[in-house]
Amino acid sequence: MFGFAMSTRVRVCRHVAGRKSGLAMALQSRQSLLRMVRGVGVLIPGTSHSQVTERFQWSVPEVYNIGTDVCDRWAATDPDRLALIEVADNGYGPEARTSFARLKELSDRFANVLAGLGLVRTRDGVPGDRVAILLSQRLETAVAHIAAFKGGHISLPLFTLFGPEALLHRLRDSGARVLVTDRASLAVIAAIRADLPALEHIFLVDGLPDGPADASLHDLAAELAATSPEFTPVRTRADDPAVIIYTSGTTGNPKGALHAHRVLLGHLPGVEISHDFLPAPDDLFWTPADWAWIGGLFDVLLPALHHGIPVVACRFGKFSATAAHDLIRRFGVRNAFLPPTAMKLMKADPASRDWSLDMRSVASGGETLGTELLDWGRKALGVTINEFYGQTECNMIVSSCGALEPPVPGVMGRPVPGHRVDVIGPDGAVLGADAEGAIAVLAPDPVMFLGYWNNPQATEEKFVTGPEGRWLVTGDRGVRRADGRLRFVGRDDDVISSGGYRIGPAEIEDCLLGHPAVQMAGVVGQPDPIRGEIVAAFITLAPGHDPSEPLRLDIADHVRKRLAAYEFPRAIHFIDDMPVTTTGKIIRARLRDMFAKGGPA
């Protein structure tokens, strides 16, 4: 049914940061568990990255459940503690606050509802039934995930902007038996329902629609009110399957990455270091990233709840820099995960130069940060933006940390404590400093996926075995510098080969953003009979600028003066909309497709 990467199974309290005596490891393991129980970070702050890494020890209990960790633990020790602030109307509407006690009650009620349907629970590593959640940022989204975890089922986050084909693929491939959604999305589901024989129950958060009765439709609020608030969570193992998150599908059909409950514990070091260590007094999280993706769910919502940090739930109909600024000010948001697209739109707003926000931490991932965005972050947000790196299959494995050292523009950062990340060759051997190769993560690792759902062949192809063991290959190219930091070069198919030079797009895109007329930039290789490829830039212009030949020449000259002579874009195409994934990554394959179809319009 799915392909397990068996080498990703993690032993309890496995130490990967360095060698220590058995007594020292036991003591540190106990200290780490106590810190987790008390809501203190798993990382012990220090004065250097090496010191923080040396102090870190993985502590993965044999029995562990995400739902009880992020909800029941706080409900038992501090029931009135604030968990969620839900706000509508792009952040300008009324707010609703939810305590951990209320979150526990609602999730226990829904877990009882799911149990009453006869859903299969995960047992001895065999996956239980799937519960799909097609909702934006709102209370019921958190409730549904937590209930599925506590009930021993597998949650399946889905994005509300998916069309019928995208939903059909994910729901049919996963075999979801339950869907939690709203009436707006029900219309899309109705069009594909006949092709989803496994889908038996649909719960609606905003009541039943008018029309003929349908026994498969349920009013979620009514079902919760009629159900017992007492529920005993299933004792899941840390290695038991917990969630399927489908990849963004930039290369072929999206694949379902199956993760174990331990995936949340595996995220904690990366989340903490990318936010200059968590938790701190008055921390408050928000992200414009949807909770349907690993970035919104496991980089923000669940780690924040684990730490007892409140989360603002507000999904914008369309992202607005002004609304984002106003929301941050209104609620005193101290911590944010801002995808690259959101930051570029915020930076392009002239008013952002005078924001002078006083945030404590901002993290970003998905595209390399350069000098322009880092400088803007210091002025507008009041922080040094930390860049992190990861992917759906193995997330938050590299990060910068402004609290430890200044970032290097264009460089991702260092491997997060507890993760072995390096650059390897085709044979799985680690390459030397400054050599370009495949970015890879050594298995086993708590944050590493179990395998691709229904796709054991793709799971096997994701790994390569070398002298040091089995590596998960990310599909990205990179370089490990002599100082230990990792520099992202590009996806395997993003690297441009021009006149004998291998050119990564990220540095050029960052340079382009420094031109006042450029709002967003995507760089790809354009076929050329002489050089093989030339650097081609696709640009959306900032307000107040119109396409022209003089502007095209000025932008090219802007890059030529700042980067190597072979890196400036010899072709510049102005476009109205930049193709990006829902997580903010530029879809360079779409840009390359324009050449195959006869060139940009």
mmCIF file of C-alpha atoms in Angstrom, residues 285-434:
data_model
loop_
_atom_site.group_PDB
_atom_site.id
_atom_site.type_symbol
_atom_site.label_atom_id
_atom_site.label_comp_id
_atom_site.label_asym_id
_atom_site.label_seq_id
_atom_site.Cartn_x
_atom_site.Cartn_y
_atom_site.Cartn_z
ATOM 1 C CA PHE A 285 2.785 33.048 16.065
ATOM 2 C CA TRP A 286 1.213 33.756 12.712
ATOM 3 C CA THR A 287 1.850 32.711 9.128
ATOM 4 C CA PRO A 288 0.075 33.470 5.860
ATOM 5 C CA ALA A 289 1.041 29.944 4.753
ATOM 6 C CA ASP A 290 -1.956 27.652 4.690
ATOM 7 C CA TRP A 291 -2.132 24.887 7.284
ATOM 8 C CA ALA A 292 -2.670 22.435 4.412
ATOM 9 C CA TRP A 293 1.089 22.410 3.755
ATOM 10 C CA ILE A 294 3.961 21.220 5.886
ATOM 11 C CA GLY A 295 5.136 24.826 6.249
ATOM 12 C CA GLY A 296 1.928 26.020 7.895
ATOM 13 C CA LEU A 297 1.097 22.860 9.833
ATOM 14 C CA PHE A 298 4.491 21.646 11.088
ATOM 15 C CA ASP A 299 6.545 24.850 10.955
ATOM 16 C CA VAL A 300 3.974 26.939 12.834
ATOM 17 C CA LEU A 301 0.693 25.521 14.177
ATOM 18 C CA LEU A 302 1.771 22.266 15.808
ATOM 19 C CA PRO A 303 5.231 23.366 17.087
ATOM 20 C CA ALA A 304 3.698 26.516 18.561
ATOM 21 C CA LEU A 305 0.992 24.527 20.363
ATOM 22 C CA HIS A 306 3.653 22.079 21.565
ATOM 23 C CA HIS A 307 5.404 25.031 23.204
ATOM 24 C CA GLY A 308 2.161 26.522 24.532
ATOM 25 C CA ILE A 309 2.518 29.531 22.223
ATOM 26 C CA PRO A 310 -0.745 31.033 20.901
ATOM 27 C CA VAL A 311 -1.324 31.013 17.140
ATOM 28 C CA VAL A 312 -3.314 33.554 15.131
ATOM 29 C CA ALA A 313 -5.564 31.810 12.596
ATOM 30 C CA CYS A 314 -6.380 34.086 9.673
ATOM 31 C CA ARG A 315 -6.498 33.014 6.056
ATOM 32 C CA PHE A 316 -6.451 35.903 3.597
ATOM 33 C CA GLY A 317 -8.749 35.693 0.579
ATOM 34 C CA LYS A 318 -5.867 37.302 -1.301
ATOM 35 C CA PHE A 319 -2.602 38.203 0.377
ATOM 36 C CA SER A 320 -2.235 41.901 1.111
ATOM 37 C CA ALA A 321 0.906 43.525 2.473
ATOM 38 C CA THR A 322 -1.183 46.171 4.217
ATOM 39 C CA ALA A 323 -3.471 43.591 5.831
ATOM 40 C CA ALA A 324 -0.449 41.559 6.955
ATOM 41 C CA HIS A 325 1.081 44.637 8.572
ATOM 42 C CA ASP A 326 -2.205 45.546 10.270
ATOM 43 C CA LEU A 327 -2.699 42.012 11.607
ATOM 44 C CA ILE A 328 0.825 41.919 13.050
ATOM 45 C CA ARG A 329 0.223 45.244 14.796
ATOM 46 C CA ARG A 330 -3.309 44.413 15.977
ATOM 47 C CA PHE A 331 -2.379 41.191 17.751
ATOM 48 C CA GLY A 332 1.227 41.940 18.610
ATOM 49 C CA VAL A 333 2.524 39.032 16.530
ATOM 50 C CA ARG A 334 6.054 38.292 17.683
ATOM 51 C CA ASN A 335 6.944 35.297 15.503
ATOM 52 C CA ALA A 336 6.118 34.625 11.870
ATOM 53 C CA PHE A 337 6.886 32.227 9.086
ATOM 54 C CA LEU A 338 6.746 34.329 5.924
ATOM 55 C CA PRO A 339 7.044 32.476 2.609
ATOM 56 C CA PRO A 340 9.234 34.195 0.010
ATOM 57 C CA THR A 341 6.314 35.384 -2.111
ATOM 58 C CA ALA A 342 4.682 37.072 0.863
ATOM 59 C CA MET A 343 7.907 38.854 1.784
ATOM 60 C CA LYS A 344 8.483 40.040 -1.776
ATOM 61 C CA LEU A 345 4.963 41.470 -1.921
ATOM 62 C CA MET A 346 5.479 43.155 1.448
ATOM 63 C CA LYS A 347 8.819 44.575 0.364
ATOM 64 C CA ALA A 348 7.260 45.898 -2.857
ATOM 65 C CA ASP A 349 4.770 47.962 -0.827
ATOM 66 C CA PRO A 350 6.334 51.455 -0.522
ATOM 67 C CA ALA A 351 4.678 51.872 2.885
ATOM 68 C CA SER A 352 6.740 48.979 4.278
ATOM 69 C CA ARG A 353 9.783 51.262 4.470
ATOM 70 C CA ASP A 354 8.103 53.030 7.390
ATOM 71 C CA TRP A 355 6.610 50.022 9.201
ATOM 72 C CA SER A 356 9.246 49.749 11.940
ATOM 73 C CA LEU A 357 7.614 46.643 13.424
ATOM 74 C CA ASP A 358 9.122 45.144 16.558
ATOM 75 C CA MET A 359 8.908 41.398 15.985
ATOM 76 C CA ARG A 360 11.096 38.881 17.795
ATOM 77 C CA SER A 361 11.657 36.359 14.999
ATOM 78 C CA VAL A 362 10.845 35.803 11.346
ATOM 79 C CA ALA A 363 11.735 32.643 9.445
ATOM 80 C CA SER A 364 11.434 31.979 5.743
ATOM 81 C CA GLY A 365 12.024 29.021 3.471
ATOM 82 C CA GLY A 366 11.440 27.927 -0.084
ATOM 83 C CA GLU A 367 13.712 30.369 -1.895
ATOM 84 C CA THR A 368 17.174 31.635 -1.000
ATOM 85 C CA LEU A 369 17.257 34.960 0.833
ATOM 86 C CA GLY A 370 19.651 37.551 -0.466
ATOM 87 C CA THR A 371 20.934 40.924 0.632
ATOM 88 C CA GLU A 372 17.834 42.829 -0.501
ATOM 89 C CA LEU A 373 15.325 40.854 1.580
ATOM 90 C CA LEU A 374 17.636 40.621 4.597
ATOM 91 C CA ASP A 375 18.167 44.394 4.628
ATOM 92 C CA TRP A 376 14.443 45.017 4.211
ATOM 93 C CA GLY A 377 13.647 42.652 7.105
ATOM 94 C CA ARG A 378 15.892 44.533 9.506
ATOM 95 C CA LYS A 379 14.312 47.876 8.637
ATOM 96 C CA ALA A 380 10.652 46.921 8.246
ATOM 97 C CA LEU A 381 10.260 44.003 10.675
ATOM 98 C CA GLY A 382 12.989 44.815 13.180
ATOM 99 C CA VAL A 383 14.634 41.394 12.926
ATOM 100 C CA THR A 384 17.241 39.427 11.055
ATOM 101 C CA ILE A 385 15.217 37.010 8.945
ATOM 102 C CA ASN A 386 16.391 33.436 9.409
ATOM 103 C CA GLU A 387 16.383 31.208 6.354
ATOM 104 C CA PHE A 388 15.604 27.518 6.737
ATOM 105 C CA TYR A 389 15.636 24.634 4.304
ATOM 106 C CA GLY A 390 13.749 21.390 3.977
ATOM 107 C CA GLN A 391 11.091 19.628 1.972
ATOM 108 C CA THR A 392 7.867 17.744 2.585
ATOM 109 C CA GLU A 393 9.733 14.454 2.994
ATOM 110 C CA CYS A 394 12.351 15.776 5.439
ATOM 111 C CA ASN A 395 11.783 19.298 6.711
ATOM 112 C CA MET A 396 13.591 21.960 8.778
ATOM 113 C CA ILE A 397 17.037 20.392 8.450
ATOM 114 C CA VAL A 398 19.148 23.483 7.690
ATOM 115 C CA SER A 399 18.771 26.977 9.118
ATOM 116 C CA SER A 400 20.510 30.211 9.838
ATOM 117 C CA CYS A 401 20.168 31.724 13.312
ATOM 118 C CA GLY A 402 20.695 35.441 13.804
ATOM 119 C CA ALA A 403 20.912 34.936 17.559
ATOM 120 C CA LEU A 404 24.141 32.966 17.054
ATOM 121 C CA GLU A 405 25.811 34.590 14.049
ATOM 122 C CA PRO A 406 25.060 37.030 11.230
ATOM 123 C CA PRO A 407 23.619 35.375 8.125
ATOM 124 C CA VAL A 408 25.581 35.198 4.901
ATOM 125 C CA PRO A 409 23.403 36.449 2.016
ATOM 126 C CA GLY A 410 22.712 33.677 -0.473
ATOM 127 C CA VAL A 411 23.743 30.953 1.988
ATOM 128 C CA MET A 412 21.084 28.811 3.698
ATOM 129 C CA GLY A 413 22.830 28.261 6.999
ATOM 130 C CA ARG A 414 24.103 25.246 8.917
ATOM 131 C CA PRO A 415 22.641 21.787 9.508
ATOM 132 C CA VAL A 416 20.150 22.007 12.366
ATOM 133 C CA PRO A 417 21.366 20.261 15.547
ATOM 134 C CA GLY A 418 20.477 16.574 15.405
ATOM 135 C CA HIS A 419 20.451 16.315 11.604
ATOM 136 C CA ARG A 420 23.340 15.125 9.440
ATOM 137 C CA VAL A 421 23.047 17.094 6.202
ATOM 138 C CA ASP A 422 25.810 17.094 3.618
ATOM 139 C CA VAL A 423 26.626 17.272 -0.073
ATOM 140 C CA ILE A 424 27.215 13.913 -1.752
ATOM 141 C CA GLY A 425 28.192 12.549 -5.148
ATOM 142 C CA PRO A 426 26.307 9.997 -7.282
ATOM 143 C CA ASP A 427 27.953 7.137 -5.349
ATOM 144 C CA GLY A 428 26.720 8.426 -1.987
ATOM 145 C CA ALA A 429 30.165 9.567 -0.875
ATOM 146 C CA VAL A 430 30.455 12.909 0.921
ATOM 147 C CA LEU A 431 32.149 15.543 -1.223
ATOM 148 C CA GLY A 432 34.779 17.988 -0.070
ATOM 149 C CA ALA A 433 34.275 21.656 0.726
ATOM 150 C CA ASP A 434 33.110 23.872 -2.151
#
